[in-house]
Short mmCIF file of C-alpha atoms and ligand atoms in Angstrom, two decimals:
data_model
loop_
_atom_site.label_atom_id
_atom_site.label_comp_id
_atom_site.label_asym_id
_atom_site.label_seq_id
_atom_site.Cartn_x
_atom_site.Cartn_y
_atom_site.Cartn_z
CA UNK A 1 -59.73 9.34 40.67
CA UNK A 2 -59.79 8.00 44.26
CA UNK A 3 -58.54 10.99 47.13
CA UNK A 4 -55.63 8.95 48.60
CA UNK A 5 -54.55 8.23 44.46
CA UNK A 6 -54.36 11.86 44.51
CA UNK A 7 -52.22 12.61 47.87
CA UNK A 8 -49.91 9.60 46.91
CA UNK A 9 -48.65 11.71 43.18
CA UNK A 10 -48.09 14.57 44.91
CA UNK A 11 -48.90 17.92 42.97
CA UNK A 12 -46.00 19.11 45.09
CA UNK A 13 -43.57 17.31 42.99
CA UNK A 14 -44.97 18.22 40.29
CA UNK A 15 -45.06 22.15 40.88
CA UNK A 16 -40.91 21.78 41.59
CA UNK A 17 -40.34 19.87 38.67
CA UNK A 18 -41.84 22.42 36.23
CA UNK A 19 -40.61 25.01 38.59
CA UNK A 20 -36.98 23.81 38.56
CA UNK A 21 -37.53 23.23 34.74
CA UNK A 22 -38.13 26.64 33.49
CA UNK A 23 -35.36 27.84 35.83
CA UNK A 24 -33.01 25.68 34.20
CA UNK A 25 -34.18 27.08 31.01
CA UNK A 26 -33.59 30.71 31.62
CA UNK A 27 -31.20 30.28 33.78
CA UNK A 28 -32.54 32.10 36.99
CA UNK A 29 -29.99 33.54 39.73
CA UNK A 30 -29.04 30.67 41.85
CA UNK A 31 -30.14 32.96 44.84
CA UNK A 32 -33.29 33.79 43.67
CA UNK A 33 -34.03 29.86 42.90
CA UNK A 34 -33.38 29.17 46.43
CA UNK A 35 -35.87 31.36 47.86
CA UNK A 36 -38.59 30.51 45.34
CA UNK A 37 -38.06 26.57 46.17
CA UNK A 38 -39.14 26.94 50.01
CA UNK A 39 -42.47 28.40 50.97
CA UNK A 40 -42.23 31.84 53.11
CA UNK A 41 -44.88 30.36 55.96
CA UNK A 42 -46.92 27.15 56.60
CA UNK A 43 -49.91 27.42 59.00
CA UNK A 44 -52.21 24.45 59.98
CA UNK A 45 -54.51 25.09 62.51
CA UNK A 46 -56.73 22.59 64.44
CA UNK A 47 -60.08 23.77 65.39
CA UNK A 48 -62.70 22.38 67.60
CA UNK A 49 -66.51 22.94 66.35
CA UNK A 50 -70.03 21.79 67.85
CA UNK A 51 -71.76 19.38 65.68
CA UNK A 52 -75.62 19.45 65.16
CA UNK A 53 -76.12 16.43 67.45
CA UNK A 54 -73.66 18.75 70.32
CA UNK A 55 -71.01 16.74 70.20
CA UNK A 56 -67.72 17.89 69.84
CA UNK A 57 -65.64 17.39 66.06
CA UNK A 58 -61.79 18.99 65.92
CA UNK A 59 -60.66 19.82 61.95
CA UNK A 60 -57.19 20.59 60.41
CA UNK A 61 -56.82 23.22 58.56
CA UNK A 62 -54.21 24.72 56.84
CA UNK A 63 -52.95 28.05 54.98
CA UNK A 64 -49.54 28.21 53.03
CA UNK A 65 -48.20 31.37 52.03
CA UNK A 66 -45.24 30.82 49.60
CA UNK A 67 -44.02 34.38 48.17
CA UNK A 68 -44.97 38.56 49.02
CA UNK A 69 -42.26 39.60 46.85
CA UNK A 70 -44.55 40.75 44.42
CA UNK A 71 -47.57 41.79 46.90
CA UNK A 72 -49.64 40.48 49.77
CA UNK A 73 -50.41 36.51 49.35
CA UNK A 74 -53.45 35.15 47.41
CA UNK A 75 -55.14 32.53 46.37
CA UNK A 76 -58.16 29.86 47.61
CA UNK A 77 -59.36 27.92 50.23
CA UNK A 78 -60.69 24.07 49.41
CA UNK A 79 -62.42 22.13 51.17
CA UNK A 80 -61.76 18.43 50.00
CA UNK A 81 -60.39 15.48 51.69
CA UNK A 82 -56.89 15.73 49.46
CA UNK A 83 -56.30 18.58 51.20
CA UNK A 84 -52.94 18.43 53.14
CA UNK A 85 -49.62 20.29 53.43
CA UNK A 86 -48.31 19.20 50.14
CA UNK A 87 -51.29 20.08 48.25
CA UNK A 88 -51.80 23.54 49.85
CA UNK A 89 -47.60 24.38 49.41
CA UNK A 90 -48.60 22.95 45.61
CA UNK A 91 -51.21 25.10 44.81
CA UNK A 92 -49.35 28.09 46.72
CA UNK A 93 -46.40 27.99 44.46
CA UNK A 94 -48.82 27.78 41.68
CA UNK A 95 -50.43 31.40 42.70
CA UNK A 96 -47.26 32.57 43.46
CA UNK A 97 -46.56 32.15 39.19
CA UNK A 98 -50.03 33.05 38.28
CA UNK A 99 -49.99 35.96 40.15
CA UNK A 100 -46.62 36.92 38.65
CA UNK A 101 -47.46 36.29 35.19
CA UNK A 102 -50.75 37.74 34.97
CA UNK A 103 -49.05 41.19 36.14
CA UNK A 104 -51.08 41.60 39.29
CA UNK A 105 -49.45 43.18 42.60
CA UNK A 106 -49.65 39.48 44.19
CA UNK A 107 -48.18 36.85 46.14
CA UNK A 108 -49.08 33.09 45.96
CA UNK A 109 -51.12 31.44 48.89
CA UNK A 110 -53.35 29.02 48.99
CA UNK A 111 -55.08 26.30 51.88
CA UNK A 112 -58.47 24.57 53.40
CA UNK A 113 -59.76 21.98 55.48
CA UNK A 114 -59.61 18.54 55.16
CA UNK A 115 -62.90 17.79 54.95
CA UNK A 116 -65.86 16.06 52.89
CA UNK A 117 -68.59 18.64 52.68
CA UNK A 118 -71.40 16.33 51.63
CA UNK A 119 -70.90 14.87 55.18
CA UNK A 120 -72.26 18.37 56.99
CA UNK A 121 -75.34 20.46 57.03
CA UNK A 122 -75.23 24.35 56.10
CA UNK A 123 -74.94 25.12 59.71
CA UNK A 124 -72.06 23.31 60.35
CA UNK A 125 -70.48 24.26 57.30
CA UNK A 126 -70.78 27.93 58.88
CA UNK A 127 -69.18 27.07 62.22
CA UNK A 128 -66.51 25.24 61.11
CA UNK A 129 -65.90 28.05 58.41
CA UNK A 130 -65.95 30.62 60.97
CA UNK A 131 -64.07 28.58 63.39
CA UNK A 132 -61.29 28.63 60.70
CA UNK A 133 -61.49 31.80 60.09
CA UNK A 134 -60.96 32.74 63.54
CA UNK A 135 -58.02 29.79 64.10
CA UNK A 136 -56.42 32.05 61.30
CA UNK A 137 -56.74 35.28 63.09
CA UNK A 138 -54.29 37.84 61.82
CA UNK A 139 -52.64 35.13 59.56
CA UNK A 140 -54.82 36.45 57.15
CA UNK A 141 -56.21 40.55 56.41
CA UNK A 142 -56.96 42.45 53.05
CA UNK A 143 -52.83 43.70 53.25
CA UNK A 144 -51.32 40.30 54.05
CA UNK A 145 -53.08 37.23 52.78
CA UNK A 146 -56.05 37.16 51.14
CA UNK A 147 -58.38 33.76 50.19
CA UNK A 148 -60.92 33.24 47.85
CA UNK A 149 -63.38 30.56 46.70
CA UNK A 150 -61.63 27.13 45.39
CA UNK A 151 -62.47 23.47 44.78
CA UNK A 152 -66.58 23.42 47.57
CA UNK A 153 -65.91 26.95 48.36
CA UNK A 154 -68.42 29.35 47.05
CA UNK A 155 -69.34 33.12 47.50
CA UNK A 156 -71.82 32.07 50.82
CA UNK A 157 -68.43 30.67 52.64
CA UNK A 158 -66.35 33.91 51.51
CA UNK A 159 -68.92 36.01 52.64
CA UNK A 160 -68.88 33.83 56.58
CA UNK A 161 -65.34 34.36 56.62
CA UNK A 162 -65.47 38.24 55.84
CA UNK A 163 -68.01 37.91 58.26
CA UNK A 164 -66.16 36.65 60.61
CA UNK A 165 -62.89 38.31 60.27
CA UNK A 166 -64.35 41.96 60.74
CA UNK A 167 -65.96 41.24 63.57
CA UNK A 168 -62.54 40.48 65.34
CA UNK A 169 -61.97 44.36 64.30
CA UNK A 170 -62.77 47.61 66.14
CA UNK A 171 -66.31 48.95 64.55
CA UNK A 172 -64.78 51.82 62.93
CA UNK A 173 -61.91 50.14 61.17
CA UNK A 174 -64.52 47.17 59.62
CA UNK A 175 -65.26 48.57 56.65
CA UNK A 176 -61.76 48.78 55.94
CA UNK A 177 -61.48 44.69 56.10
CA UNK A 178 -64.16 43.44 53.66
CA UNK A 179 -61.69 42.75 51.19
CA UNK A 180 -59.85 40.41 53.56
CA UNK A 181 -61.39 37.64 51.19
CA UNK A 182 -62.52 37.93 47.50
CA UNK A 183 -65.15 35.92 45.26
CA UNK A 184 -68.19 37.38 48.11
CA UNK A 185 -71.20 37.94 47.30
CA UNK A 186 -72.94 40.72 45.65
CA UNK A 187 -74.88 42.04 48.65
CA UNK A 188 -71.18 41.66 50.81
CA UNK A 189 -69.14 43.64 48.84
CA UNK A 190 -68.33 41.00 46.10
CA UNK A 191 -67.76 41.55 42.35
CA UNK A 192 -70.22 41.02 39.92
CA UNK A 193 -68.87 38.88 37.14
CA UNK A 194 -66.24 37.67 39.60
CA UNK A 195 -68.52 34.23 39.49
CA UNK A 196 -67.28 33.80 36.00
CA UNK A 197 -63.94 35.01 35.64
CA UNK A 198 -62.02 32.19 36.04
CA UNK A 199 -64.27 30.19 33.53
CA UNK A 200 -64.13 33.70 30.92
CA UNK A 201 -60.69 33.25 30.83
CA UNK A 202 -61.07 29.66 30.02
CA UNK A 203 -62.18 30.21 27.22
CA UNK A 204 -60.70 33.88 26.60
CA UNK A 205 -57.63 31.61 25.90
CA UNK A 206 -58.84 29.31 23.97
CA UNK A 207 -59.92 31.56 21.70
CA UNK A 208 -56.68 33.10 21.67
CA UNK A 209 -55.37 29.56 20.86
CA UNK A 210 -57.64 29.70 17.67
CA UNK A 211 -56.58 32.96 16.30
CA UNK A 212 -52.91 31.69 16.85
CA UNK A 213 -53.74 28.29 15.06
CA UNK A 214 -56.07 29.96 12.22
CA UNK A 215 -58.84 27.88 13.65
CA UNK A 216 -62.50 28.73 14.37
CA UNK A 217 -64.28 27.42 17.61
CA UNK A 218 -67.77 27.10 15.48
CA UNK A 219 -68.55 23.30 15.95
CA UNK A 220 -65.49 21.82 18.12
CA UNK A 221 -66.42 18.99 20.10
CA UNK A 222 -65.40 19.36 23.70
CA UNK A 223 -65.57 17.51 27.39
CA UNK A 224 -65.56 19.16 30.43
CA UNK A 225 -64.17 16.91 33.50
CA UNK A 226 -65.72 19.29 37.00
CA UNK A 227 -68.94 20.85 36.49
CA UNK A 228 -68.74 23.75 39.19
CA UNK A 229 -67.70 27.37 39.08
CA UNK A 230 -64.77 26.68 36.47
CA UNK A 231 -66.36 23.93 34.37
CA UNK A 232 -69.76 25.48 33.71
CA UNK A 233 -68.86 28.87 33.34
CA UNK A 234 -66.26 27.32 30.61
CA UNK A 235 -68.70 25.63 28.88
CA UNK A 236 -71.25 28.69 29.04
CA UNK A 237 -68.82 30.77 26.93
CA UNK A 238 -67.27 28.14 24.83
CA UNK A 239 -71.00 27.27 23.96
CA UNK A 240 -71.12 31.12 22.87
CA UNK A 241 -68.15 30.59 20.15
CA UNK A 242 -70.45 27.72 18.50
CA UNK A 243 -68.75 24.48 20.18
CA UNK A 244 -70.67 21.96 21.22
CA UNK A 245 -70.19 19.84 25.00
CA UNK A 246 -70.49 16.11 24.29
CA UNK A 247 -68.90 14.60 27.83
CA UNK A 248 -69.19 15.88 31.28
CA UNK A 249 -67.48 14.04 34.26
CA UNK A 250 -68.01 15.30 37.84
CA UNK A 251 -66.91 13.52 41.62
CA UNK A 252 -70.79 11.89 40.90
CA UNK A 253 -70.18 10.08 37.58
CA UNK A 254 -69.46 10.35 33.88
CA UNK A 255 -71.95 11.48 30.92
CA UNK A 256 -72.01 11.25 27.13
CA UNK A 257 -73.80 13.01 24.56
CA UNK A 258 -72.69 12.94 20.56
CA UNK A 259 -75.45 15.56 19.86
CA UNK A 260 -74.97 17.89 22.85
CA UNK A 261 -75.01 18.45 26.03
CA UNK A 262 -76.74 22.04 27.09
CA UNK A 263 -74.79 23.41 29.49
CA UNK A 264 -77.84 25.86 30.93
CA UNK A 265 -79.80 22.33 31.14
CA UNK A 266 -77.00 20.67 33.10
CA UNK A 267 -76.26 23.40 35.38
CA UNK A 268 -80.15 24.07 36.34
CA UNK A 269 -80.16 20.12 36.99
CA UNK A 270 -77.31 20.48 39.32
CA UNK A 271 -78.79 23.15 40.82
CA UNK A 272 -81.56 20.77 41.85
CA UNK A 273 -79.38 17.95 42.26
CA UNK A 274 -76.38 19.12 45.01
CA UNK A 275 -74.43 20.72 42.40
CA UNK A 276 -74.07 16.72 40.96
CA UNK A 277 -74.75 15.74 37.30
CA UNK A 278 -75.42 12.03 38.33
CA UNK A 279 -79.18 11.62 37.05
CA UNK A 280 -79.21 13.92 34.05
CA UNK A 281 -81.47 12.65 31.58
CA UNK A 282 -80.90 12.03 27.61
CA UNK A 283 -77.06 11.24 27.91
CA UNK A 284 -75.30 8.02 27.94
CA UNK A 285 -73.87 6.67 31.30
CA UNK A 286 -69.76 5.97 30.88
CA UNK A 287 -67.46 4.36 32.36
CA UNK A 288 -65.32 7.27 34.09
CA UNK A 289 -61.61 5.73 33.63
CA UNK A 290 -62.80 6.43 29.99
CA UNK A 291 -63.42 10.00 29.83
CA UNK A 292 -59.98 11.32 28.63
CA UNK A 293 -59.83 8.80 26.12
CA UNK A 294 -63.41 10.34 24.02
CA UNK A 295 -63.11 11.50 20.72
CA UNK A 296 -63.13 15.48 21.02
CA UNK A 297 -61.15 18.30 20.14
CA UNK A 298 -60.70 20.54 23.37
CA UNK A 299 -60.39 19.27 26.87
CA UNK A 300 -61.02 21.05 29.41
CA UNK A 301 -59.76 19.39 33.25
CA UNK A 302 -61.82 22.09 35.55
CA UNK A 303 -61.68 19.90 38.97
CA UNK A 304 -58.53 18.69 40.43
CA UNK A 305 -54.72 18.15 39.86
CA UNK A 306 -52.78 15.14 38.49
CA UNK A 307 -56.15 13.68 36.71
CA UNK A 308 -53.60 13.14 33.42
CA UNK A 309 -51.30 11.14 33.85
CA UNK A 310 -48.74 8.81 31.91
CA UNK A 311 -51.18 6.20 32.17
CA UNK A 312 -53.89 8.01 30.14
CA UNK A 313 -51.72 10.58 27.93
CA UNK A 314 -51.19 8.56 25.01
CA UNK A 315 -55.03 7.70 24.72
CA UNK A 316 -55.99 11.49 24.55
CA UNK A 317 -57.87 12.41 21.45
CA UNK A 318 -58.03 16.27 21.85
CA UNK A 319 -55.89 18.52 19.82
CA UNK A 320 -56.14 21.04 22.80
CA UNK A 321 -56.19 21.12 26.63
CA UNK A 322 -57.37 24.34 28.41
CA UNK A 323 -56.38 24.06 32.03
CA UNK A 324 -59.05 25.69 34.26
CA UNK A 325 -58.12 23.32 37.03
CA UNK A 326 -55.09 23.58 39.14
CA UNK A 327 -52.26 21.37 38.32
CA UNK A 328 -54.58 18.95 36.17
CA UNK A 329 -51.64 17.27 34.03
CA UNK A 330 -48.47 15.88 35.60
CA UNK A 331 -44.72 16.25 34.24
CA UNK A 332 -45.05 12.20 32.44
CA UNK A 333 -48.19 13.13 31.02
CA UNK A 334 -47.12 16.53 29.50
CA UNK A 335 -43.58 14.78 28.32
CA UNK A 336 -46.13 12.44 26.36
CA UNK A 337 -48.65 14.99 25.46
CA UNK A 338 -46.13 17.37 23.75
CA UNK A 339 -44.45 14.29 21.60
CA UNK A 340 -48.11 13.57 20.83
CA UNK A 341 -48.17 17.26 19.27
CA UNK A 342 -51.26 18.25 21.64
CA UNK A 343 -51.71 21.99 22.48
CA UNK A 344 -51.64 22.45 26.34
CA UNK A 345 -52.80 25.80 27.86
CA UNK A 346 -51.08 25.74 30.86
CA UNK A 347 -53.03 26.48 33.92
CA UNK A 348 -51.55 29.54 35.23
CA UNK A 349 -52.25 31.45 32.10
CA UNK A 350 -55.69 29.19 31.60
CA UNK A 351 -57.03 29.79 34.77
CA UNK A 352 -55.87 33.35 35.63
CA UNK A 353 -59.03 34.99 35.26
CA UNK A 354 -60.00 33.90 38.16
CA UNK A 355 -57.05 35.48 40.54
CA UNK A 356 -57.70 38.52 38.01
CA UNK A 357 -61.40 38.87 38.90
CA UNK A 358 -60.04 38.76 42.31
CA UNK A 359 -57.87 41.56 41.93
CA UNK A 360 -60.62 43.74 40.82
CA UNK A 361 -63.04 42.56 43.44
CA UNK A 362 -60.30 43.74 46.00
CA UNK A 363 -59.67 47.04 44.00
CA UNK A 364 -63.63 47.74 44.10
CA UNK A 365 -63.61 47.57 47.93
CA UNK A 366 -60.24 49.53 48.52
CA UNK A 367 -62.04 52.00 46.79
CA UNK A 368 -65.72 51.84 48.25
CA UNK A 369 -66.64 51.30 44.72
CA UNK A 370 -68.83 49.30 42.26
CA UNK A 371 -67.98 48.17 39.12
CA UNK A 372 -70.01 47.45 36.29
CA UNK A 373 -69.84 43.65 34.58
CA UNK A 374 -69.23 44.53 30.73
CA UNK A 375 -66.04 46.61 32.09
CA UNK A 376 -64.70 43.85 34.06
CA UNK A 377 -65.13 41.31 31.23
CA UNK A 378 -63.47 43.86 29.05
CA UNK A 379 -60.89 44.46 31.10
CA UNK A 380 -60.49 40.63 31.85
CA UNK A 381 -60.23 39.70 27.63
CA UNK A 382 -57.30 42.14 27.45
CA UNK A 383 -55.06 41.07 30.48
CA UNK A 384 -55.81 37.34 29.15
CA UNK A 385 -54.95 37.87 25.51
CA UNK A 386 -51.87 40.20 26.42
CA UNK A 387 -50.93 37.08 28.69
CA UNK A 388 -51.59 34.67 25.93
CA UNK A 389 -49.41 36.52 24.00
CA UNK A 390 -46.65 36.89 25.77
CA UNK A 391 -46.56 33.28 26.81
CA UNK A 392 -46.32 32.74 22.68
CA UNK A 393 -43.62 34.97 22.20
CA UNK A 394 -41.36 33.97 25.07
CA UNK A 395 -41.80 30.52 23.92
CA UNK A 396 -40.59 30.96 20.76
CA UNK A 397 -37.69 32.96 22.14
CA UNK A 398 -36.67 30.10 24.48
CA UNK A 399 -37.61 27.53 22.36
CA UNK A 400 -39.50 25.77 24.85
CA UNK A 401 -43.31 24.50 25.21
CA UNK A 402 -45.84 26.96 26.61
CA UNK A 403 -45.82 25.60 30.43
CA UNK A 404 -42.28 26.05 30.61
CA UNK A 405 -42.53 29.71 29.08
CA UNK A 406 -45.54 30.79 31.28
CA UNK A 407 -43.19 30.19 34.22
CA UNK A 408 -40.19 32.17 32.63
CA UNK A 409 -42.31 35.17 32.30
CA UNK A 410 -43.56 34.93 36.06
CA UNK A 411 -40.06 34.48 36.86
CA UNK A 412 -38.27 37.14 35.22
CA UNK A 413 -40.52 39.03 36.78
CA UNK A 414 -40.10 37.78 39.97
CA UNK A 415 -36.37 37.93 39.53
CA UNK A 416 -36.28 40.98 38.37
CA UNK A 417 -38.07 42.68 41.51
CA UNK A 418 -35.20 40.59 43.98
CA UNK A 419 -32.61 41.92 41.66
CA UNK A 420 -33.57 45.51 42.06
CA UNK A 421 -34.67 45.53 46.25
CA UNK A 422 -32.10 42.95 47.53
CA UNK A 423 -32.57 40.68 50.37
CA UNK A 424 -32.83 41.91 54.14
CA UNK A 425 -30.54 43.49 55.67
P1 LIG B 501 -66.04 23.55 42.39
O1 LIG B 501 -66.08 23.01 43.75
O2 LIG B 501 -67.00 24.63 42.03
O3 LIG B 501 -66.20 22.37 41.33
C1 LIG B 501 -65.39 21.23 41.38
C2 LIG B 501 -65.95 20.22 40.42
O4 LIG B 501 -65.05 19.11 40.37
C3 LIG B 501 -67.30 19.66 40.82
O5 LIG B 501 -68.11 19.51 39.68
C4 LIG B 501 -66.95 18.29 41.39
O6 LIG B 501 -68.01 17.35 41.31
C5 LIG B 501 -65.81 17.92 40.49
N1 LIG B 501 -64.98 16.85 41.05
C6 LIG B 501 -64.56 16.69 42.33
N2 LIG B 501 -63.88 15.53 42.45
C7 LIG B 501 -63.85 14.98 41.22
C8 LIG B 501 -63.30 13.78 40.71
N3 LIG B 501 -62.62 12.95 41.49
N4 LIG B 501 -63.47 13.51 39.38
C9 LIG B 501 -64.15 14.35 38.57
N5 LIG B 501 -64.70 15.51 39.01
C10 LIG B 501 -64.55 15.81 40.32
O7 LIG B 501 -64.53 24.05 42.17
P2 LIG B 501 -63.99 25.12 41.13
O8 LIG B 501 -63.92 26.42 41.84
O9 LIG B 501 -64.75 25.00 39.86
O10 LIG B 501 -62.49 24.63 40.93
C11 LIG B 501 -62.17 23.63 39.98
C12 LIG B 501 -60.68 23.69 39.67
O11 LIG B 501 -60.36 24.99 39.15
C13 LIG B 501 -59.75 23.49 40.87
O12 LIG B 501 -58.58 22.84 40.44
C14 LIG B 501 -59.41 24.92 41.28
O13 LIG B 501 -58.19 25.00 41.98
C15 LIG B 501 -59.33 25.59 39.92
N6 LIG B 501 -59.51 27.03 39.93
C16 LIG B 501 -60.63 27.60 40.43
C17 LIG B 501 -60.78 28.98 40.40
C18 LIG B 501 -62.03 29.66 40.89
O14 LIG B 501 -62.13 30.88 40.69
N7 LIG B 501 -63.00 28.98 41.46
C19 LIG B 501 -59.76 29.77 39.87
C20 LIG B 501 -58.63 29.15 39.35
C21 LIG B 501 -58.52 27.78 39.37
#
C-alpha cells in the first residue's frame, strides 16, 4: 500500500471508533470518556541536521503522549514517511490500551520522523537521531516518557538516543537515565530477549487461540505481511509449533512458496539484502494486491496499519489473524471479517509482548540488574496467556468480539484508577 493511501484512512479514526465502541459497550463514565478522547500532549519538533555532502536538511518530528494515568508514557518511535500527527496520536492511544490491558504501570505514547531511511547513510541516520533526541530534551526521561524501537527503528538507534539523552545529564546522575529508552542493545543496558518479545507474544497468543479452539498449530499454513523485528521473530516461533510460512510480503515485494518458506533462510538473506526479501531465491514472485487473498490459515499483518480493509476483507482465506502490527485492520474490514466468522487477535493483546519486554528491560536498569532470557520468556508466556484469557472471558461476559473486549478490560482499568484518585484539584 502506497504512504499517502495510508495518511488519507487515517488510523486515527480508526483508534476512536473502536475506542468510542467499547465505551459504548460498557458504558464508561461520561467523564472519564472525555479525557481518554483527547491526547494529554502533542510535541513536533523541527530539527536542522548536516548532511554528508554539508549541506543543511531540517526534519519534523513528532512525540504524542496521550495518557500517565496509569504510569509514565510509552511506546515507539518510527521512522517512515506516514508518519504525521494523526498517526503518532493513533498509535499513542493504542499504547495507552495496551499498556492498560497488559497490567503494566504505563501510559500510552508514541512518535518519529517523517522520513525515508533508505534515503540516508548510517551517519546521518545518527545525527538526525541524536538531533531528535536532543529537540526532545526533557520531553522525554526514564520517569516521564519513554520510546522504544518501532516500524526502521532498531536497538543501534535506541542505544544513540540513550546516548544522547545522558549526556545532557550531570555525570553522576547518568547512570540513572539509561532506561530513558528501551529495546537497547545488549552492551547499553538492553534486555536480552527484548529483540523477540513482541514476535513471542505473537505467537504466545496464537497458541492460546489453539488451546481455546481445540486446534493444534502442527502443519497450519501461514503468511507473514513485514519481515522485520515482529514478522520474523513470529515466524521463528510459529515455525517451532510445526506451521509452515508459505507467503511473505515486505515494502520490497511479495513471495510465494506452497512447500515452505524457511524463515532462518529468509532472514539471513535479508540480512545480506537491507533487511529486504526482494531477490530470495526458490519462491514464486506475486502480485502484492494479492497477498491477503492466499489460501492459508493464520495471517499475520506485522508492518503497518489499515493494510485490511473493506476492499480486501471478504477475499481473506485465513481462519485466524494475529495482529503483531499496529492498527493493521480497519473498523469496515473487521465489521466484514467477524460476519465472515474469522478469528481476529486484536493487536493490543497480539502485540503486547513487545511493550512487556519493555517493561522488564526498564525494570533491569532501575535495578542495575541483568536478567536471564529463559526467565523473561517465562515470565512473558504467563502475562500473555493471563491476557488472552481475560480478553476471552470478558468477551463472553459482554457479549462482544475480542477487539471490543480487549479495550473494556484496559478501560475498566483505566476507569477504575480515575474513579478512585479524582481529577485535579
Ligand atoms: P520493522 O521496521 O522491523 O519491520 C517493518 C516491516 O514492514 C519490514 O519488513 C518492511 O519491509 C515492511 N513494510 C514496510 N512497508 C510495507 C508495505 N507498504 N507493505 C508491506 N510491508 C511493508 O518494524 P517492526 O518493529 O517489525 O514493526 C512492525 C509492526 O509491528 C508495526 O506496526 C509496529 O508498530 C508493530 N509493533 C512493533 C513492536 C516492536 O517491538 N518492534 C511492538 C509492537 C508492535
Amino acid at each position: 500500500m502506497k504512504a499517502e493511501t495510508i495518511k488519507k484512512t487515517g488510523m486515527y479514526e480508526n483508534v476512536m471508533k473502536q475506542f468510542n465502541h467499547a465505551a459504548d459497550v460498557m458504558g464508561l463514565d461520561e467523564g472519564i470518556r472525555k479525557i481518554l478522547s483527547s491526547t494529554n500532549n502533542e510535541i513536533v519538533v523541527h530539527f536542522p541536521v548536516k548532511m554528508d555532502n554539508g549541506k543543511i536538511e531540517v526534519f519534523t518530528g513528532y512525540r504524542v503522549q496521550h495518557n500517565n494515568a496509569l504510569g509514565p508514557y510509552k511506546g515507539g518511535l518510527r521512522y517512515h514517511p506516514t508518519v504525521d500527527i494523526d498517526a503518532a496520536r493513533a498509535l499513542a492511544i493504542w499504547m495507552t490500551w495496551k499498556s492498560a490491558l497488559a497490567g503494566l504501570p504505563y501510559g500510552g505514547g508514541k512518535g518519529g520522523i517523517e522520513i525515508d531511511p533508505e534515503k540516508y547513510s548510517i551517519s546521518e541516520l545518527e545525527r538526525i537521531t541524536r538531533r531528535f533526541t536532543y529537540a526532545l530534551g526533557d520531553n522525554i526521561g526514564p520517569d516521564l516518557d519513554i520510546p522504544a524501537p518501532d516500524v526502521n527503528t532498531n536497538p543501534q538507534i535506541m542505544a544513540w538516543i540513550a546516548d544522547t539523552y545522558v549526556s545532557t545529564k550531570s555525570p553522576s546522575t547518568r547512570h540513572l537515565n539509561l532506561h530513558v529508552v528501551t529495546g537497547k542493545p545488549i552492551g547499553s543496558g538492553g534486555l536480552e530477549g527484548r529483540d523477540r518479545a513482541t514476535g513471542f507474544g505473537v505467537v504466545a497468543t496464537i497458541k492460546s487461540w489453539a488451546k481455546l479452539k481445540n486446534k493444534t498449530l502442527e502443519g497450519k499454513r501461514y503468511i507473514v505481511q513485514g519481515f522485520g523485528n515482529v514478522g520474523y521473530w513470529a515466524a521463528h516461533f510459529l515455525e517451532k509449533e510445526g506451521a509452515k510460512l508459505i507467503g511473505v510480503q515486505d515494502a520490497s515485494g511479495t513471495i510465494y512458496n506452497e512447500e515452505g518458506i524457511n524463515p532462518e533462510d529468509l532472514i539471513q538473506y535479508c540480512d545480506a539484502n537491507r533487511g529486504l526479501i526482494a531477490g530470495f531465491p526458490n519462491v514464486e514472485l506475486i502480485d502484492g494486491s494479492n497477498f491477503f487473498e492466499l489460501d492459508c490459515d493464520i495471517l499475520i499483518p506485522a508492518a503497518l496499519g489499515n493494510q485490511i480493509t473493506a476492499e480486501n476483507a471478504h477475499f481473506i482465506k485465513a481462519e485466524l489473524i494475529a495482529e503483531g502490527a499496529n492498527g493493521p485492520t480497519n473498523v469496515d474490514a473487521e465489521e466484514i471479517l467477524l460476519a465472515r466468522g474469522i478469528d481476529v487477535i486484536p493487536d493490543i493483546l497480539c502485540n503486547s509482548g513487545g511493550v512487556t519486554g519493555s517493561y522488564y528491560e526498564w525494570l533491569q536498569n532501575k535495578r542495575s540488574e541483568n536478567w536471564k532470557i529463559s526467565a523473561i520468556l517465562d515470565l512473558l508466556q504467563d502475562k500473555i496467556e493471563t491476557a488472552f484469557d481475560k480478553v476471552v472471558a470478558t468477551a463472553e461476559f459482554y457479549k462482544t468480539d475480542w477487539r471490543t473486549s480487549a479495550y473494556i478490560v484496559a478501560l475498566l482499568r483505566l476507569e477504575q484508577t480515575y474513579k478512585e484518585r479524582g481529577v485535579f484539584p
